[in-house]
Short mmCIF file of C-alpha atoms in Angstrom, two decimals:
data_model
loop_
_atom_site.label_atom_id
_atom_site.label_comp_id
_atom_site.label_asym_id
_atom_site.label_seq_id
_atom_site.Cartn_x
_atom_site.Cartn_y
_atom_site.Cartn_z
CA ASP A 119 99.29 117.25 102.04
CA ILE A 120 97.91 114.11 100.42
CA GLN A 121 96.47 111.65 102.91
CA LEU A 122 96.35 107.94 102.20
CA THR A 123 93.79 105.81 103.99
CA GLN A 124 94.16 102.05 103.89
CA SER A 125 91.37 99.61 104.58
CA PRO A 126 91.14 97.43 106.43
CA SER A 127 93.75 98.22 109.09
CA PHE A 128 93.75 94.59 110.19
CA LEU A 129 92.91 91.52 108.20
CA SER A 130 92.68 87.93 109.38
CA ALA A 131 92.97 85.35 106.62
CA SER A 132 93.93 81.76 105.91
CA VAL A 133 96.56 80.31 103.65
CA GLY A 134 95.15 80.13 100.14
CA ASP A 135 92.71 83.02 100.62
CA ARG A 136 92.43 85.86 98.15
CA VAL A 137 93.21 89.11 99.96
CA THR A 138 92.49 92.67 98.82
CA ILE A 139 93.76 95.83 100.50
CA THR A 140 92.47 99.25 99.47
CA CYS A 141 94.35 102.56 99.56
CA ARG A 142 92.41 105.78 99.03
CA ALA A 143 94.10 109.11 98.37
CA SER A 144 92.64 112.41 99.52
CA GLN A 145 93.25 113.83 96.04
CA GLY A 146 94.19 112.44 92.66
CA ILE A 147 97.70 111.05 92.38
CA SER A 148 97.51 109.50 88.91
CA SER A 149 99.50 106.27 89.19
CA PHE A 150 102.21 107.58 91.50
CA LEU A 151 101.65 104.87 94.08
CA ALA A 152 103.83 102.12 95.49
CA TRP A 153 103.12 99.18 97.78
CA TYR A 154 105.51 97.75 100.37
CA GLN A 155 105.56 94.69 102.59
CA GLN A 156 107.13 94.85 106.04
CA LYS A 157 107.80 92.00 108.41
CA PRO A 158 108.54 92.54 112.13
CA GLY A 159 112.00 93.93 112.76
CA LYS A 160 112.77 94.22 109.05
CA ALA A 161 112.96 97.01 106.52
CA PRO A 162 110.09 97.42 104.07
CA LYS A 163 110.27 95.61 100.75
CA LEU A 164 109.01 97.10 97.50
CA LEU A 165 106.25 95.04 95.89
CA ILE A 166 104.52 97.28 93.35
CA TYR A 167 105.32 100.65 91.78
CA ALA A 168 103.44 102.88 89.37
CA ALA A 169 100.28 101.45 90.96
CA SER A 170 100.36 98.20 89.00
CA THR A 171 103.90 97.26 88.00
CA LEU A 172 105.31 94.27 89.82
CA GLN A 173 108.83 94.77 91.14
CA SER A 174 111.38 92.28 89.83
CA GLY A 175 111.56 89.15 91.97
CA VAL A 176 108.16 89.63 93.60
CA PRO A 177 105.84 86.62 93.20
CA SER A 178 103.09 86.99 90.61
CA ARG A 179 100.39 86.31 93.21
CA PHE A 180 100.81 90.00 94.12
CA SER A 181 99.09 92.52 91.88
CA GLY A 182 98.16 96.18 92.04
CA SER A 183 95.52 98.23 90.31
CA GLY A 184 93.92 101.63 90.34
CA SER A 185 94.53 105.21 89.36
CA GLY A 186 93.53 108.62 90.62
CA THR A 187 92.29 108.20 94.17
CA GLU A 188 91.54 104.50 94.64
CA PHE A 189 94.05 101.67 94.53
CA THR A 190 94.11 98.03 95.48
CA LEU A 191 96.75 95.47 96.35
CA THR A 192 95.63 91.90 95.79
CA ILE A 193 97.27 88.68 96.90
CA SER A 194 95.64 85.97 94.82
CA SER A 195 96.48 83.03 97.11
CA LEU A 196 97.91 83.93 100.50
CA GLN A 197 101.08 82.08 101.44
CA PRO A 198 102.59 81.64 104.93
CA GLU A 199 105.38 84.10 104.10
CA ASP A 200 102.84 86.80 103.18
CA PHE A 201 101.73 87.42 106.75
CA ALA A 202 103.08 90.93 107.28
CA THR A 203 102.09 94.59 107.27
CA TYR A 204 101.47 96.30 103.95
CA TYR A 205 101.84 100.02 103.23
CA CYS A 206 100.92 102.17 100.27
CA GLN A 207 102.94 105.31 99.47
CA GLN A 208 102.18 108.23 97.19
CA LEU A 209 105.01 109.81 95.21
CA ASN A 210 102.87 112.33 93.34
CA SER A 211 103.89 115.36 95.36
CA TYR A 212 105.86 116.33 98.43
CA PRO A 213 105.49 115.60 101.24
CA TRP A 214 105.44 111.98 100.21
CA THR A 215 103.10 110.07 102.47
CA PHE A 216 102.36 106.50 103.49
CA GLY A 217 99.11 104.86 104.41
CA GLN A 218 98.73 103.78 108.01
CA GLY A 219 99.34 100.15 107.14
CA THR A 220 97.33 96.94 106.91
CA LYS A 221 98.39 94.06 109.10
CA VAL A 222 97.62 90.66 107.61
CA GLU A 223 97.38 88.03 110.31
CA ILE A 224 96.83 84.29 110.31
CA LYS A 225 93.25 83.20 110.97
CA GLU B 139 125.96 93.35 96.49
CA VAL B 140 123.71 96.37 96.75
CA GLN B 141 123.73 97.53 100.35
CA LEU B 142 122.72 100.46 102.53
CA VAL B 143 124.07 100.49 106.08
CA GLU B 144 122.88 103.08 108.56
CA SER B 145 124.78 104.12 111.67
CA GLY B 146 124.82 106.89 114.24
CA GLY B 147 121.66 106.15 116.16
CA GLY B 148 121.49 106.11 119.93
CA LEU B 149 120.03 107.69 123.04
CA VAL B 150 119.96 111.49 123.15
CA GLN B 151 118.32 113.97 125.48
CA PRO B 152 115.53 116.27 124.29
CA GLY B 153 117.04 119.29 122.59
CA GLY B 154 120.16 117.36 121.64
CA SER B 155 121.66 116.53 118.27
CA LEU B 156 122.59 113.41 116.36
CA ARG B 157 124.02 112.73 112.93
CA LEU B 158 122.96 109.63 111.08
CA SER B 159 125.02 108.14 108.27
CA CYS B 160 124.11 105.73 105.50
CA ALA B 161 126.99 103.96 103.75
CA VAL B 162 126.17 102.82 100.26
CA SER B 163 127.77 100.07 98.20
CA GLY B 164 126.97 98.02 95.12
CA PHE B 165 125.56 100.76 92.89
CA THR B 166 126.48 104.19 91.54
CA PHE B 167 125.39 106.32 94.49
CA SER B 168 125.75 109.61 92.63
CA SER B 169 123.10 108.56 90.10
CA TYR B 170 120.21 108.30 92.56
CA TRP B 171 117.99 110.48 94.67
CA MET B 172 118.11 109.23 98.26
CA SER B 173 115.71 109.45 101.18
CA TRP B 174 115.26 108.95 104.90
CA VAL B 175 112.14 107.26 106.27
CA ARG B 176 111.37 106.72 109.95
CA GLN B 177 109.15 104.44 111.97
CA ALA B 178 108.21 105.18 115.57
CA PRO B 179 107.91 102.12 117.82
CA GLY B 180 104.78 100.18 116.91
CA LYS B 181 103.75 102.79 114.33
CA GLY B 182 103.71 103.17 110.57
CA LEU B 183 106.22 104.55 108.11
CA GLU B 184 106.86 108.27 107.79
CA TRP B 185 108.87 109.85 104.97
CA VAL B 186 111.37 112.34 106.44
CA ALA B 187 113.54 113.83 103.70
CA THR B 188 114.82 113.38 100.15
CA ILE B 189 117.88 114.72 98.34
CA LYS B 190 118.71 114.96 94.65
CA GLN B 191 121.75 113.31 93.12
CA ASP B 192 123.93 116.44 93.33
CA GLY B 193 122.42 117.77 96.55
CA SER B 194 120.85 120.75 94.80
CA GLU B 195 117.29 119.88 95.82
CA LYS B 196 116.13 118.78 99.25
CA TYR B 197 112.65 118.14 100.57
CA TYR B 198 111.44 117.61 104.13
CA VAL B 199 108.32 116.66 106.01
CA ASP B 200 106.99 119.72 107.85
CA SER B 201 107.62 118.28 111.31
CA VAL B 202 111.42 118.28 110.80
CA LYS B 203 111.89 121.43 108.71
CA GLY B 204 114.40 123.75 110.31
CA ARG B 205 115.67 121.01 112.62
CA PHE B 206 116.91 118.24 110.30
CA THR B 207 119.27 118.55 107.36
CA ILE B 208 119.77 115.89 104.71
CA SER B 209 123.10 115.86 102.88
CA ARG B 210 125.32 113.56 100.89
CA ASP B 211 128.95 113.05 99.94
CA ASN B 212 129.11 111.34 96.57
CA ALA B 213 132.86 110.87 96.85
CA LYS B 214 132.33 108.85 100.02
CA ASN B 215 129.15 107.10 98.84
CA SER B 216 127.40 108.34 101.94
CA LEU B 217 124.09 109.90 102.89
CA TYR B 218 123.59 111.86 106.11
CA LEU B 219 120.84 113.20 108.32
CA GLN B 220 121.81 115.89 110.80
CA MET B 221 119.16 116.04 113.49
CA ASN B 222 119.07 119.02 115.85
CA SER B 223 116.63 120.14 118.55
CA LEU B 224 115.47 116.57 118.94
CA ARG B 225 112.10 115.85 120.52
CA ALA B 226 110.58 112.78 122.10
CA GLU B 227 108.39 112.38 119.02
CA ASP B 228 111.50 111.93 116.87
CA THR B 229 112.09 108.59 118.57
CA ALA B 230 112.04 106.01 115.78
CA VAL B 231 113.97 103.62 113.62
CA TYR B 232 115.48 105.65 110.79
CA TYR B 233 115.91 103.98 107.41
CA CYS B 234 117.80 105.27 104.41
CA ALA B 235 116.34 104.26 101.07
CA ARG B 236 117.22 104.52 97.39
CA ASP B 237 114.76 106.41 95.25
CA TRP B 238 114.63 104.37 92.06
CA ILE B 239 112.83 105.23 88.85
CA GLY B 240 110.98 102.14 87.71
CA TYR B 241 110.10 103.46 84.32
CA CYS B 242 109.25 106.60 82.40
CA SER B 243 106.31 107.06 80.07
CA SER B 244 106.14 109.84 77.51
CA THR B 245 104.95 112.23 80.22
CA SER B 246 105.98 110.94 83.64
CA CYS B 247 108.56 108.92 85.54
CA TYR B 248 107.38 106.52 88.24
CA ASP B 249 109.64 105.96 91.20
CA ALA B 250 109.67 104.06 94.46
CA PHE B 251 112.03 103.12 97.26
CA ASP B 252 113.57 99.91 96.00
CA ILE B 253 116.52 99.43 98.35
CA TRP B 254 116.38 100.02 102.11
CA GLY B 255 118.93 99.83 104.88
CA GLN B 256 118.39 97.84 108.05
CA GLY B 257 117.63 100.95 110.07
CA THR B 258 119.19 102.67 113.07
CA MET B 259 117.30 103.41 116.28
CA VAL B 260 117.11 106.92 117.64
CA THR B 261 115.73 107.37 121.14
CA VAL B 262 115.07 110.85 122.48
CA SER B 263 114.58 110.72 126.22
CA SER B 264 115.82 112.27 129.42
#
């Protein structure tokens, strides 16, 4: 099974900060990676697919990059509504797996 | 409006069974792969199962193989998860999700879960 390791697991930041979350895969997954945002008590929301393609309706301050085993999600200027938990997911091969999550909290 | 609505969750004893349903509206259900994802209380997301448009292919995480069965009824626009031999570790919110292909290059298609239901809670406890 492909393991995804996100870092950091917790992140404290201020509004306006640039935030970067890393997702490392235990083996190469090309660009078969998606990023989701989840707020407490809510379903996840798709942000990025194919590692770097922004989902329709998602603000352009979100961006994704990477290929193979290392990927990043960047929020260029953190907004109050961005405080949430972020997950990466690999869709290269079954069983599909998620990273353990990165919780972005207000500093 | 595109919508996924789960139902069927509840409290069940260890070893018991439960059938979750996901009612779909707002898109052509029969055109999409569909999946179940779960989230234990205070934990991360775990993919559970996926089914092809016509039900001919099904995939499961190892921890539920032989106990859970994913199915669908395209005439009823509904997705199901039959859960048998339930264990305490199956306690979670269960989400259904649409597996959507974002785009295809010359060699590969890139998908993701673009639509999610609100989730239904399953608690396995005596």
